[in-house]
PDB file of C-alpha atoms in Angstrom:
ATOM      1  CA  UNK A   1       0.000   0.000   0.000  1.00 84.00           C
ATOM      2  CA  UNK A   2       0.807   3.455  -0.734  1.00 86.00           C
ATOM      3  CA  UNK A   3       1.650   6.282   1.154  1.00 94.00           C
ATOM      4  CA  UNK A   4       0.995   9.537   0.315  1.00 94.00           C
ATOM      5  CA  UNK A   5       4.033  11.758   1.312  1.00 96.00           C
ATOM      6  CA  UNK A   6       3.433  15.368  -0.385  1.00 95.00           C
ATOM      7  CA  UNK A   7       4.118  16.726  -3.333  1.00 96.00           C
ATOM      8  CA  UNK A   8       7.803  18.102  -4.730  1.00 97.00           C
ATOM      9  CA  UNK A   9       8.184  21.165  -7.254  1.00 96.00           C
ATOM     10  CA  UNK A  10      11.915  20.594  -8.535  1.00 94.00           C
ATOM     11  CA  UNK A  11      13.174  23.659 -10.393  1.00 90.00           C
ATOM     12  CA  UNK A  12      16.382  21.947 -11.955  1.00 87.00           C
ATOM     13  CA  UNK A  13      16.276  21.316 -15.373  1.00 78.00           C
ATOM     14  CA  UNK A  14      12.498  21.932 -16.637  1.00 79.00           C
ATOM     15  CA  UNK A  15      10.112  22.236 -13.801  1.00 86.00           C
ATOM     16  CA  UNK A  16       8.494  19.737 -12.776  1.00 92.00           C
ATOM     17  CA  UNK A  17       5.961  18.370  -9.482  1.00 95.00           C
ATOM     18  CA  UNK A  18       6.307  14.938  -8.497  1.00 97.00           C
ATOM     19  CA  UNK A  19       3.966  13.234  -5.907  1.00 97.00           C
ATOM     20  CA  UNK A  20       5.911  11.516  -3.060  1.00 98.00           C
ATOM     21  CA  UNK A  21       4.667   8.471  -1.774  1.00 97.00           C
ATOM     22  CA  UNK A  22       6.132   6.068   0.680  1.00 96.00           C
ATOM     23  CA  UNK A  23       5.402   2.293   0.155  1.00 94.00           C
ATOM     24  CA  UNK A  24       6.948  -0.529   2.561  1.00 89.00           C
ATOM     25  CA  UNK A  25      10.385   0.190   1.941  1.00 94.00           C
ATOM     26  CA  UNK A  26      10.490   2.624  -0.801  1.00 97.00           C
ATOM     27  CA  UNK A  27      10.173   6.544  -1.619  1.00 98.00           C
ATOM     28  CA  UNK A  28       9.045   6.473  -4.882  1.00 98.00           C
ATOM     29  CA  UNK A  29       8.176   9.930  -6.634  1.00 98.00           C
ATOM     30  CA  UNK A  30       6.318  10.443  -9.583  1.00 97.00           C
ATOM     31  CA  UNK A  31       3.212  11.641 -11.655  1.00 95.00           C
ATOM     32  CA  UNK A  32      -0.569  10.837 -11.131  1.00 92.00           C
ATOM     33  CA  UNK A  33      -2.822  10.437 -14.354  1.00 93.00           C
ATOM     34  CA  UNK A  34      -6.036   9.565 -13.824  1.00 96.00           C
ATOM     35  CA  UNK A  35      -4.793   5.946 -14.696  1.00 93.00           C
ATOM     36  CA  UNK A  36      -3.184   6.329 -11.123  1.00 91.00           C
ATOM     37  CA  UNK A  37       0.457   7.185  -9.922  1.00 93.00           C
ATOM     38  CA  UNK A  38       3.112   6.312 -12.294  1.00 95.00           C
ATOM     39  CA  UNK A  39       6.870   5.751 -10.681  1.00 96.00           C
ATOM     40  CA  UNK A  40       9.618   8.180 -12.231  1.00 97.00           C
ATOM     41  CA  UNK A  41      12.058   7.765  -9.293  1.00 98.00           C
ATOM     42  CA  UNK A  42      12.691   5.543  -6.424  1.00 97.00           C
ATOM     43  CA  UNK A  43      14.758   5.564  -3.026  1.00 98.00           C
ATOM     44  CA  UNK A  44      15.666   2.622  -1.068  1.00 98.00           C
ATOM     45  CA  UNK A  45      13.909   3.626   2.666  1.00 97.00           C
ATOM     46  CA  UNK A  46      16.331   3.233   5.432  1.00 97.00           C
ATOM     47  CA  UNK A  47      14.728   3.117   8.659  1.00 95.00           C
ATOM     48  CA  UNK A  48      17.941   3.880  10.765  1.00 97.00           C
ATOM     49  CA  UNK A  49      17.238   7.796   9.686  1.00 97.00           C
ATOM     50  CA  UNK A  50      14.001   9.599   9.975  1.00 96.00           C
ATOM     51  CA  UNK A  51      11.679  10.674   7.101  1.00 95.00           C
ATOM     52  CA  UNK A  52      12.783  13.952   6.700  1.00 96.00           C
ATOM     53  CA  UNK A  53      16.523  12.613   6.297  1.00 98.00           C
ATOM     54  CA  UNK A  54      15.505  10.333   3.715  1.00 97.00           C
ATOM     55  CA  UNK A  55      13.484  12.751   1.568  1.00 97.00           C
ATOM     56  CA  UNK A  56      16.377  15.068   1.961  1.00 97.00           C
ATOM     57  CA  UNK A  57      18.576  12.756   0.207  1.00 98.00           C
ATOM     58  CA  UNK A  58      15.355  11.368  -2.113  1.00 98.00           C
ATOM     59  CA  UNK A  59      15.186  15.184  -3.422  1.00 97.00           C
ATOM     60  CA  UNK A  60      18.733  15.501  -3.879  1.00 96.00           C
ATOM     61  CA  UNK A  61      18.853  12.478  -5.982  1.00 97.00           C
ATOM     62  CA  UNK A  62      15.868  13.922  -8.034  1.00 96.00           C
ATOM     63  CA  UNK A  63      17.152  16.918  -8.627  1.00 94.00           C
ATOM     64  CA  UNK A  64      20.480  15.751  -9.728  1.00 93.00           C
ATOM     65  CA  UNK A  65      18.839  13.699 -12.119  1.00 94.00           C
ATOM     66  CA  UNK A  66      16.474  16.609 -13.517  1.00 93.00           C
ATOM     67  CA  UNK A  67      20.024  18.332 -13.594  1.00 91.00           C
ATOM     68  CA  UNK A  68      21.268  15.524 -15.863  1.00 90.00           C
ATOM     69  CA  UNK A  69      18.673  15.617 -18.108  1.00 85.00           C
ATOM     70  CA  UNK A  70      18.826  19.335 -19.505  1.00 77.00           C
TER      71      UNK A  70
END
């Protein structure tokens, strides 16, 4: 089951919002159609830090990959 986390407005590369939801042992971010949500990136969850730890380092990720992409 899904999670919803919040949403994310990255401003690297072309803007973009991606939904953050947290499933068993996953951050996964992505888009929601009305098809449902559709995975564009995901973050191995590591319980030894706390949420806002691992987003931190989930949004870093994205936006170093919305970097890349420009």
């Amino acid at each position: 089951m899904l999670k919803n986390i919040g949403q994310y407005q990255c401003n690297f590369g072309e803007e973009a919002v991606f939904y953050i939801v947290k499933s068993d042992s996953r951050l996964l971010a992505g888009g929601v159609t009305n098809a449902g949500f559709f995975e564009e990136y995901s973050w191995e969850y590591d319980n030894d830090f706390t949420i806002d730890e691992n987003l931190s380092e989930f949004i870093e990720y994205i936006n170093e990959e919305e970097e890349r992409r420009i």
